[in-house]
Amino acid sequence: MADSGDHGVPKLQASIEALRAFAENFRWANVDLLAYKEEGSAPFAGITRQILFADPLLGCELRYFEIAPGGHSTLERHEHVHAVMILRGEGRCLLGGRVSVVGRHDLVHIPPMTWHQFRADAGQALGFLCMVNAKRDKPQLPSEAELAALRTDAAVAAFLDGHTR
Amino acid sequence: MADSGDHGVPKLQASIEALRAFAENFRWANVDLLAYKEEGSAPFAGITRQILFADPLLGCELRYFEIAPGGHSTLERHEHVHAVMILRGEGRCLLGGRVSVVGRHDLVHIPPMTWHQFRADAGQALGFLCMVNAKRDKPQLPSEAELAALRTDAAVAAFLDGHTR
């Protein structure tokens, strides 16, 4: 954002919560860079979280997650739905038994109780928006048997082993 | 999205609703290009709407609006809140009595009953994501007196007259 110059349009102040400017390297004014989850609570690697909108008047929150090159989110499932738009970079996502390549502005809908995980490619970060209900259930991690069942698919096993393209 | 080539990762099919690929010129696979509103129902110019996520399991919808160069959304207010992220181009928004320049990835929070309008610059389209409650009230248009009150501010009057930078 910048001063428009004409017509006395005021320059945005960082203190105005209503308008938060995009900054360098996918940060925003007045938005904290948070840990993805509590360390040790679940498996993940190289991922951060920023809460872009969390208004009690809205039924959902909008968050921005960024996975460092080669990193990944937790493999998990839950009753609540995720509505994802990729915002930066390229990577792959596991959705149920399927691995797909995802890139900028692609849309991913994660239905209830569907195993899912995002992985950034080795060479670049993967950033994405995620819309989610404000009230939601706790994610479940796969049991050894569930993980073994997922791994019977060669593409899924390669994905889970972090074989990047 | 593209076939990853390795590990037998399947190419995404356009028919898979869960994964919708970003396409040329800010369109998405399996997402219809809609009118912004019913023609004649309210003042607006050069604006389209795409519903990216509207899942009954989610409390909110995510829409993408795109305003053609020099176009504008309706000047309106309502009880429901908008959570906006600019996705494409540059323009200006009126929020209450304030006009601000907005560009790619900037965040705009529109509180209840706050007059607001988006305008694209003359030279480029302005595209933005808008998260909104699925259940919401009908927008109100300004009365002549309310419009006159807004126009007492010179920057607001210039904005409403479409004076682009």
mmCIF file of C-alpha atoms in Angstrom:
data_model
loop_
_atom_site.group_PDB
_atom_site.id
_atom_site.type_symbol
_atom_site.label_atom_id
_atom_site.label_comp_id
_atom_site.label_asym_id
_atom_site.label_seq_id
_atom_site.Cartn_x
_atom_site.Cartn_y
_atom_site.Cartn_z
ATOM 1 C CA MET A 1 0.000 0.000 0.000
ATOM 2 C CA ALA A 2 1.193 3.525 -0.636
ATOM 3 C CA ASP A 3 0.055 7.112 -0.520
ATOM 4 C CA SER A 4 -2.035 7.797 -3.592
ATOM 5 C CA GLY A 5 -0.663 11.317 -3.932
ATOM 6 C CA ASP A 6 -3.794 12.913 -5.368
ATOM 7 C CA HIS A 7 -7.017 14.061 -3.735
ATOM 8 C CA GLY A 8 -5.523 13.978 -0.247
ATOM 9 C CA VAL A 9 -5.982 10.220 0.087
ATOM 10 C CA PRO A 10 -4.280 9.412 3.386
ATOM 11 C CA LYS A 11 -1.426 6.951 3.619
ATOM 12 C CA LEU A 12 -2.418 3.822 5.518
ATOM 13 C CA GLN A 13 -1.228 3.613 9.081
ATOM 14 C CA ALA A 14 0.012 0.260 10.358
ATOM 15 C CA SER A 15 -2.070 0.896 13.485
ATOM 16 C CA ILE A 16 -5.332 0.705 11.545
ATOM 17 C CA GLU A 17 -6.453 -2.839 12.123
ATOM 18 C CA ALA A 18 -9.053 -2.596 9.365
ATOM 19 C CA LEU A 19 -6.332 -2.302 6.728
ATOM 20 C CA ARG A 20 -3.218 -4.406 7.013
ATOM 21 C CA ALA A 21 -0.586 -4.066 4.325
ATOM 22 C CA PHE A 22 1.181 -6.974 2.688
ATOM 23 C CA ALA A 23 4.884 -6.850 3.460
ATOM 24 C CA GLU A 24 8.066 -8.528 2.299
ATOM 25 C CA ASN A 25 8.271 -12.306 2.187
ATOM 26 C CA PHE A 26 4.609 -13.079 2.873
ATOM 27 C CA ARG A 27 4.242 -11.243 6.124
ATOM 28 C CA TRP A 28 1.521 -8.711 6.911
ATOM 29 C CA ALA A 29 1.447 -5.604 9.083
ATOM 30 C CA ASN A 30 0.090 -6.391 12.562
ATOM 31 C CA VAL A 31 -0.060 -10.138 11.932
ATOM 32 C CA ASP A 32 2.123 -12.305 14.168
ATOM 33 C CA LEU A 33 4.236 -15.142 12.843
ATOM 34 C CA LEU A 34 3.187 -18.176 14.912
ATOM 35 C CA ALA A 35 4.316 -21.731 15.393
ATOM 36 C CA TYR A 36 2.233 -24.176 13.335
ATOM 37 C CA LYS A 37 1.487 -26.303 16.408
ATOM 38 C CA GLU A 38 2.997 -26.961 19.792
ATOM 39 C CA GLU A 39 6.381 -28.589 19.200
ATOM 40 C CA GLY A 40 6.214 -32.354 19.806
ATOM 41 C CA SER A 41 2.387 -32.489 19.677
ATOM 42 C CA ALA A 42 2.396 -34.045 16.197
ATOM 43 C CA PRO A 43 4.873 -34.700 13.372
ATOM 44 C CA PHE A 44 5.560 -31.691 11.094
ATOM 45 C CA ALA A 45 8.579 -29.857 9.677
ATOM 46 C CA GLY A 46 9.379 -26.275 8.670
ATOM 47 C CA ILE A 47 5.947 -24.692 8.820
ATOM 48 C CA THR A 48 4.623 -21.409 10.180
ATOM 49 C CA ARG A 49 1.140 -19.983 10.727
ATOM 50 C CA GLN A 50 -0.320 -16.476 10.464
ATOM 51 C CA ILE A 51 -3.923 -15.739 11.456
ATOM 52 C CA LEU A 52 -5.150 -13.225 8.872
ATOM 53 C CA PHE A 53 -8.785 -12.969 9.994
ATOM 54 C CA ALA A 54 -10.308 -14.243 13.242
ATOM 55 C CA ASP A 55 -13.348 -12.071 13.883
ATOM 56 C CA PRO A 56 -15.921 -13.465 16.356
ATOM 57 C CA LEU A 57 -18.586 -12.110 13.977
ATOM 58 C CA LEU A 58 -17.373 -14.511 11.276
ATOM 59 C CA GLY A 59 -18.099 -18.238 11.345
ATOM 60 C CA CYS A 60 -14.654 -18.973 9.916
ATOM 61 C CA GLU A 61 -11.039 -17.970 10.299
ATOM 62 C CA LEU A 62 -8.605 -17.337 7.474
ATOM 63 C CA ARG A 63 -5.038 -18.409 8.113
ATOM 64 C CA TYR A 64 -1.848 -18.401 6.014
ATOM 65 C CA PHE A 65 0.486 -21.360 6.405
ATOM 66 C CA GLU A 66 3.918 -21.487 4.882
ATOM 67 C CA ILE A 67 5.973 -24.653 4.521
ATOM 68 C CA ALA A 68 9.725 -24.226 4.011
ATOM 69 C CA PRO A 69 11.378 -26.072 1.091
ATOM 70 C CA GLY A 70 11.226 -29.798 1.805
ATOM 71 C CA GLY A 71 8.966 -29.312 4.837
ATOM 72 C CA HIS A 72 5.496 -30.692 5.505
ATOM 73 C CA SER A 73 2.331 -30.260 7.535
ATOM 74 C CA THR A 74 1.002 -32.984 9.838
ATOM 75 C CA LEU A 75 -0.677 -36.004 8.259
ATOM 76 C CA GLU A 76 -4.067 -35.860 9.957
ATOM 77 C CA ARG A 77 -7.839 -35.981 9.618
ATOM 78 C CA HIS A 78 -10.776 -34.385 11.445
ATOM 79 C CA GLU A 79 -14.473 -33.710 11.134
ATOM 80 C CA HIS A 80 -13.991 -30.076 10.149
ATOM 81 C CA VAL A 81 -13.469 -29.024 6.553
ATOM 82 C CA HIS A 82 -10.545 -27.085 5.099
ATOM 83 C CA ALA A 83 -10.937 -24.713 2.149
ATOM 84 C CA VAL A 84 -7.444 -24.039 0.804
ATOM 85 C CA MET A 85 -6.003 -21.730 -1.836
ATOM 86 C CA ILE A 86 -2.314 -22.003 -2.657
ATOM 87 C CA LEU A 87 -0.773 -18.536 -2.530
ATOM 88 C CA ARG A 88 2.937 -19.152 -3.050
ATOM 89 C CA GLY A 89 5.207 -21.742 -4.628
ATOM 90 C CA GLU A 90 4.574 -25.338 -5.583
ATOM 91 C CA GLY A 91 4.281 -28.591 -3.762
ATOM 92 C CA ARG A 92 2.134 -31.647 -3.396
ATOM 93 C CA CYS A 93 -0.812 -32.575 -1.282
ATOM 94 C CA LEU A 94 -2.143 -35.899 -0.134
ATOM 95 C CA LEU A 95 -5.924 -35.967 -0.020
ATOM 96 C CA GLY A 96 -7.402 -39.315 0.936
ATOM 97 C CA GLY A 97 -5.470 -41.851 -1.110
ATOM 98 C CA ARG A 98 -4.435 -39.402 -3.809
ATOM 99 C CA VAL A 99 -1.285 -37.296 -4.273
ATOM 100 C CA SER A 100 -1.576 -34.188 -6.424
ATOM 101 C CA VAL A 101 0.721 -31.430 -7.532
ATOM 102 C CA VAL A 102 -0.517 -28.009 -6.434
ATOM 103 C CA GLY A 103 0.612 -24.538 -7.391
ATOM 104 C CA ARG A 104 -0.315 -20.882 -7.084
ATOM 105 C CA HIS A 105 -4.045 -20.142 -6.748
ATOM 106 C CA ASP A 106 -5.126 -23.774 -7.026
ATOM 107 C CA LEU A 107 -8.099 -24.633 -4.790
ATOM 108 C CA VAL A 108 -8.148 -27.656 -2.473
ATOM 109 C CA HIS A 109 -11.251 -28.770 -0.581
ATOM 110 C CA ILE A 110 -10.542 -31.195 2.250
ATOM 111 C CA PRO A 111 -13.742 -33.043 3.253
ATOM 112 C CA PRO A 112 -14.441 -34.383 6.767
ATOM 113 C CA MET A 113 -12.348 -37.305 8.065
ATOM 114 C CA THR A 114 -10.031 -37.335 5.060
ATOM 115 C CA TRP A 115 -6.308 -37.920 5.577
ATOM 116 C CA HIS A 116 -4.379 -34.932 4.261
ATOM 117 C CA GLN A 117 -0.885 -33.510 4.242
ATOM 118 C CA PHE A 118 0.897 -30.743 2.337
ATOM 119 C CA ARG A 119 4.558 -30.906 1.320
ATOM 120 C CA ALA A 120 6.700 -28.178 -0.199
ATOM 121 C CA ASP A 121 9.011 -29.080 -3.056
ATOM 122 C CA ALA A 122 12.701 -29.250 -2.215
ATOM 123 C CA GLY A 123 13.450 -26.034 -4.077
ATOM 124 C CA GLN A 124 10.741 -23.648 -2.882
ATOM 125 C CA ALA A 125 8.397 -22.729 -0.060
ATOM 126 C CA LEU A 126 4.704 -23.618 -0.298
ATOM 127 C CA GLY A 127 2.321 -21.006 1.112
ATOM 128 C CA PHE A 128 -1.437 -21.374 1.299
ATOM 129 C CA LEU A 129 -4.576 -19.774 2.675
ATOM 130 C CA CYS A 130 -6.845 -22.014 4.735
ATOM 131 C CA MET A 131 -10.445 -21.127 5.612
ATOM 132 C CA VAL A 132 -11.759 -23.153 8.535
ATOM 133 C CA ASN A 133 -14.668 -23.019 10.977
ATOM 134 C CA ALA A 134 -13.841 -21.071 14.127
ATOM 135 C CA LYS A 135 -15.285 -23.931 16.209
ATOM 136 C CA ARG A 136 -13.723 -27.221 15.226
ATOM 137 C CA ASP A 137 -12.692 -30.646 16.468
ATOM 138 C CA LYS A 138 -9.179 -31.793 17.328
ATOM 139 C CA PRO A 139 -7.193 -33.440 14.507
ATOM 140 C CA GLN A 140 -6.559 -37.190 14.666
ATOM 141 C CA LEU A 141 -3.217 -38.789 13.812
ATOM 142 C CA PRO A 142 -3.084 -42.101 11.884
ATOM 143 C CA SER A 143 -2.570 -45.344 13.786
ATOM 144 C CA GLU A 144 0.187 -47.666 12.585
ATOM 145 C CA ALA A 145 -2.438 -49.762 10.798
ATOM 146 C CA GLU A 146 -3.959 -46.711 9.100
ATOM 147 C CA LEU A 147 -0.520 -45.524 8.016
ATOM 148 C CA ALA A 148 0.298 -48.991 6.632
ATOM 149 C CA ALA A 149 -2.964 -48.972 4.675
ATOM 150 C CA LEU A 150 -2.131 -45.577 3.161
ATOM 151 C CA ARG A 151 1.366 -46.783 2.247
ATOM 152 C CA THR A 152 0.075 -49.689 0.159
ATOM 153 C CA ASP A 153 -0.221 -47.131 -2.642
ATOM 154 C CA ALA A 154 3.260 -46.548 -4.111
ATOM 155 C CA ALA A 155 2.639 -42.870 -4.915
ATOM 156 C CA VAL A 156 1.361 -42.230 -1.390
ATOM 157 C CA ALA A 157 4.339 -44.055 0.149
ATOM 158 C CA ALA A 158 6.768 -42.010 -1.951
ATOM 159 C CA PHE A 159 4.971 -38.828 -0.900
ATOM 160 C CA LEU A 160 5.073 -39.774 2.790
ATOM 161 C CA ASP A 161 8.773 -40.594 2.479
ATOM 162 C CA GLY A 162 9.334 -37.058 1.196
ATOM 163 C CA HIS A 163 10.487 -37.975 -2.273
ATOM 164 C CA THR A 164 10.278 -34.669 -4.029
ATOM 165 C CA ARG A 165 10.022 -34.223 -7.717
ATOM 166 C CA MET B 1 -1.381 -28.062 -11.696
ATOM 167 C CA ALA B 2 0.531 -30.571 -13.701
ATOM 168 C CA ASP B 3 1.501 -34.195 -13.679
ATOM 169 C CA SER B 4 4.477 -34.595 -11.385
ATOM 170 C CA GLY B 5 6.026 -37.196 -13.636
ATOM 171 C CA ASP B 6 7.655 -39.268 -10.879
ATOM 172 C CA HIS B 7 6.224 -41.854 -8.515
ATOM 173 C CA GLY B 8 3.083 -42.321 -10.576
ATOM 174 C CA VAL B 9 1.463 -39.199 -9.127
ATOM 175 C CA PRO B 10 -1.753 -38.859 -11.126
ATOM 176 C CA LYS B 11 -2.572 -35.797 -13.144
ATOM 177 C CA LEU B 12 -5.487 -33.880 -11.670
ATOM 178 C CA GLN B 13 -8.793 -34.324 -13.408
ATOM 179 C CA ALA B 14 -10.980 -31.277 -13.848
ATOM 180 C CA SER B 15 -13.916 -33.410 -12.682
ATOM 181 C CA ILE B 16 -12.446 -33.789 -9.192
ATOM 182 C CA GLU B 17 -14.299 -31.188 -7.223
ATOM 183 C CA ALA B 18 -11.839 -31.505 -4.331
ATOM 184 C CA LEU B 19 -9.029 -30.085 -6.453
ATOM 185 C CA ARG B 20 -9.731 -27.235 -8.799
ATOM 186 C CA ALA B 21 -6.862 -25.857 -10.839
ATOM 187 C CA PHE B 22 -6.152 -22.178 -11.330
ATOM 188 C CA ALA B 23 -6.489 -21.245 -14.975
ATOM 189 C CA GLU B 24 -5.686 -18.337 -17.250
ATOM 190 C CA ASN B 25 -6.837 -14.836 -16.320
ATOM 191 C CA PHE B 26 -8.059 -15.601 -12.795
ATOM 192 C CA ARG B 27 -10.517 -18.323 -13.619
ATOM 193 C CA TRP B 28 -10.652 -21.729 -11.963
ATOM 194 C CA ALA B 29 -11.644 -25.170 -13.230
ATOM 195 C CA ASN B 30 -15.283 -25.938 -12.409
ATOM 196 C CA VAL B 31 -15.973 -22.455 -11.050
ATOM 197 C CA ASP B 32 -18.608 -20.427 -12.895
ATOM 198 C CA LEU B 33 -18.139 -16.782 -13.795
ATOM 199 C CA LEU B 34 -21.192 -15.024 -12.338
ATOM 200 C CA ALA B 35 -22.738 -11.609 -12.450
ATOM 201 C CA TYR B 36 -21.836 -9.531 -9.400
ATOM 202 C CA LYS B 37 -25.494 -8.769 -8.670
ATOM 203 C CA GLU B 38 -28.746 -8.639 -10.540
ATOM 204 C CA GLU B 39 -28.430 -5.865 -13.122
ATOM 205 C CA GLY B 40 -30.299 -2.743 -11.993
ATOM 206 C CA SER B 41 -30.577 -3.865 -8.352
ATOM 207 C CA ALA B 42 -27.833 -1.461 -7.227
ATOM 208 C CA PRO B 43 -25.183 0.775 -8.823
ATOM 209 C CA PHE B 44 -21.973 -1.013 -9.892
ATOM 210 C CA ALA B 45 -19.748 -1.231 -12.967
ATOM 211 C CA GLY B 46 -17.530 -3.861 -14.563
ATOM 212 C CA ILE B 47 -17.448 -6.485 -11.837
ATOM 213 C CA THR B 48 -17.729 -10.272 -11.822
ATOM 214 C CA ARG B 49 -18.074 -12.898 -9.088
ATOM 215 C CA GLN B 50 -16.783 -16.453 -8.688
ATOM 216 C CA ILE B 51 -17.776 -18.611 -5.717
ATOM 217 C CA LEU B 52 -14.624 -20.525 -4.796
ATOM 218 C CA PHE B 53 -15.919 -22.303 -1.678
ATOM 219 C CA ALA B 54 -19.532 -22.622 -0.524
ATOM 220 C CA ASP B 55 -19.676 -25.771 1.581
ATOM 221 C CA PRO B 56 -22.699 -26.126 3.911
ATOM 222 C CA LEU B 57 -20.250 -27.549 6.475
ATOM 223 C CA LEU B 58 -18.429 -24.206 6.554
ATOM 224 C CA GLY B 59 -19.809 -21.130 8.300
ATOM 225 C CA CYS B 60 -18.404 -18.884 5.580
ATOM 226 C CA GLU B 61 -18.096 -18.678 1.818
ATOM 227 C CA LEU B 62 -15.017 -17.602 -0.087
ATOM 228 C CA ARG B 63 -15.657 -15.617 -3.237
ATOM 229 C CA TYR B 64 -13.393 -13.949 -5.816
ATOM 230 C CA PHE B 65 -14.547 -10.623 -7.219
ATOM 231 C CA GLU B 66 -12.861 -8.903 -10.097
ATOM 232 C CA ILE B 67 -13.407 -5.280 -11.035
ATOM 233 C CA ALA B 68 -12.446 -4.242 -14.566
ATOM 234 C CA PRO B 69 -10.179 -1.183 -15.016
ATOM 235 C CA GLY B 70 -12.127 1.896 -13.924
ATOM 236 C CA GLY B 71 -15.011 -0.191 -12.530
ATOM 237 C CA HIS B 72 -16.421 -0.322 -9.024
ATOM 238 C CA SER B 73 -18.448 -2.360 -6.556
ATOM 239 C CA THR B 74 -21.655 -1.039 -4.990
ATOM 240 C CA LEU B 75 -21.355 1.559 -2.243
ATOM 241 C CA GLU B 76 -23.219 -0.215 0.557
ATOM 242 C CA ARG B 77 -23.288 -1.275 4.189
ATOM 243 C CA HIS B 78 -24.721 -4.231 6.118
ATOM 244 C CA GLU B 79 -24.531 -6.008 9.454
ATOM 245 C CA HIS B 80 -22.324 -8.789 8.146
ATOM 246 C CA VAL B 81 -18.560 -8.513 8.042
ATOM 247 C CA HIS B 82 -16.259 -8.846 5.027
ATOM 248 C CA ALA B 83 -12.736 -10.250 5.288
ATOM 249 C CA VAL B 84 -10.929 -9.280 2.090
ATOM 250 C CA MET B 85 -7.547 -10.097 0.579
ATOM 251 C CA ILE B 86 -6.534 -8.364 -2.646
ATOM 252 C CA LEU B 87 -5.341 -10.978 -5.119
ATOM 253 C CA ARG B 88 -4.729 -9.020 -8.317
ATOM 254 C CA GLY B 89 -3.923 -5.465 -9.363
ATOM 255 C CA GLU B 90 -4.297 -2.197 -7.536
ATOM 256 C CA GLY B 91 -7.134 0.082 -6.668
ATOM 257 C CA ARG B 92 -8.713 1.986 -3.846
ATOM 258 C CA CYS B 93 -11.285 1.215 -1.247
ATOM 259 C CA LEU B 94 -13.602 3.404 0.751
ATOM 260 C CA LEU B 95 -14.071 2.156 4.284
ATOM 261 C CA GLY B 96 -16.232 4.369 6.460
ATOM 262 C CA GLY B 97 -14.992 7.900 5.783
ATOM 263 C CA ARG B 98 -11.549 6.841 4.612
ATOM 264 C CA VAL B 99 -10.125 6.164 1.155
ATOM 265 C CA SER B 100 -7.070 3.896 0.953
ATOM 266 C CA VAL B 101 -4.883 2.525 -1.780
ATOM 267 C CA VAL B 102 -4.867 -1.275 -1.837
ATOM 268 C CA GLY B 103 -2.678 -3.727 -3.712
ATOM 269 C CA ARG B 104 -1.810 -7.392 -3.967
ATOM 270 C CA HIS B 105 -2.244 -9.421 -0.765
ATOM 271 C CA ASP B 106 -3.303 -6.462 1.369
ATOM 272 C CA LEU B 107 -5.953 -7.343 3.961
ATOM 273 C CA VAL B 108 -9.155 -5.326 4.433
ATOM 274 C CA HIS B 109 -11.589 -5.938 7.284
ATOM 275 C CA ILE B 110 -15.000 -4.340 6.783
ATOM 276 C CA PRO B 111 -16.860 -4.054 10.114
ATOM 277 C CA PRO B 112 -20.658 -4.119 10.459
ATOM 278 C CA MET B 113 -22.673 -1.184 9.106
ATOM 279 C CA THR B 114 -19.662 0.515 7.529
ATOM 280 C CA TRP B 115 -20.005 2.133 4.118
ATOM 281 C CA HIS B 116 -17.599 0.523 1.706
ATOM 282 C CA GLN B 117 -16.765 0.422 -1.974
ATOM 283 C CA PHE B 118 -13.882 -0.912 -4.083
ATOM 284 C CA ARG B 119 -12.656 0.771 -7.257
ATOM 285 C CA ALA B 120 -10.112 -0.517 -9.762
ATOM 286 C CA ASP B 121 -7.542 1.902 -11.107
ATOM 287 C CA ALA B 122 -8.043 3.083 -14.702
ATOM 288 C CA GLY B 123 -5.141 0.975 -15.961
ATOM 289 C CA GLN B 124 -5.707 -2.416 -14.335
ATOM 290 C CA ALA B 125 -8.243 -4.843 -12.953
ATOM 291 C CA LEU B 126 -8.661 -5.226 -9.197
ATOM 292 C CA GLY B 127 -9.307 -8.778 -7.998
ATOM 293 C CA PHE B 128 -9.951 -9.785 -4.416
ATOM 294 C CA LEU B 129 -10.982 -12.681 -2.214
ATOM 295 C CA CYS B 130 -13.873 -12.034 0.167
ATOM 296 C CA MET B 131 -14.724 -14.302 3.104
ATOM 297 C CA VAL B 132 -18.273 -13.768 4.356
ATOM 298 C CA ASN B 133 -20.781 -15.589 6.558
ATOM 299 C CA ALA B 134 -22.983 -17.965 4.596
ATOM 300 C CA LYS B 135 -26.035 -16.503 6.378
ATOM 301 C CA ARG B 136 -26.083 -12.741 6.055
ATOM 302 C CA ASP B 137 -28.320 -9.684 5.846
ATOM 303 C CA LYS B 138 -29.196 -7.720 2.732
ATOM 304 C CA PRO B 139 -26.927 -4.755 1.882
ATOM 305 C CA GLN B 140 -28.293 -1.233 2.359
ATOM 306 C CA LEU B 141 -27.730 1.578 -0.132
ATOM 307 C CA PRO B 142 -27.032 5.141 1.078
ATOM 308 C CA SER B 143 -29.856 7.678 1.180
ATOM 309 C CA GLU B 144 -29.280 11.047 -0.487
ATOM 310 C CA ALA B 145 -28.539 12.546 2.927
ATOM 311 C CA GLU B 146 -26.056 9.779 3.798
ATOM 312 C CA LEU B 147 -24.341 10.228 0.448
ATOM 313 C CA ALA B 148 -24.134 13.998 0.955
ATOM 314 C CA ALA B 149 -22.594 13.431 4.389
ATOM 315 C CA LEU B 150 -19.940 11.125 2.918
ATOM 316 C CA ARG B 151 -19.181 13.660 0.167
ATOM 317 C CA THR B 152 -18.320 16.436 2.638
ATOM 318 C CA ASP B 153 -14.863 14.839 2.714
ATOM 319 C CA ALA B 154 -12.981 15.919 -0.435
ATOM 320 C CA ALA B 155 -11.045 12.649 -0.766
ATOM 321 C CA VAL B 156 -14.246 10.627 -0.458
ATOM 322 C CA ALA B 157 -16.048 12.833 -3.004
ATOM 323 C CA ALA B 158 -13.155 12.417 -5.467
ATOM 324 C CA PHE B 159 -13.235 8.649 -4.918
ATOM 325 C CA LEU B 160 -16.995 8.465 -5.464
ATOM 326 C CA ASP B 161 -16.638 10.556 -8.636
ATOM 327 C CA GLY B 162 -14.198 7.948 -9.937
ATOM 328 C CA HIS B 163 -11.157 10.181 -10.065
ATOM 329 C CA THR B 164 -8.422 7.635 -10.483
ATOM 330 C CA ARG B 165 -4.837 8.236 -9.632
#
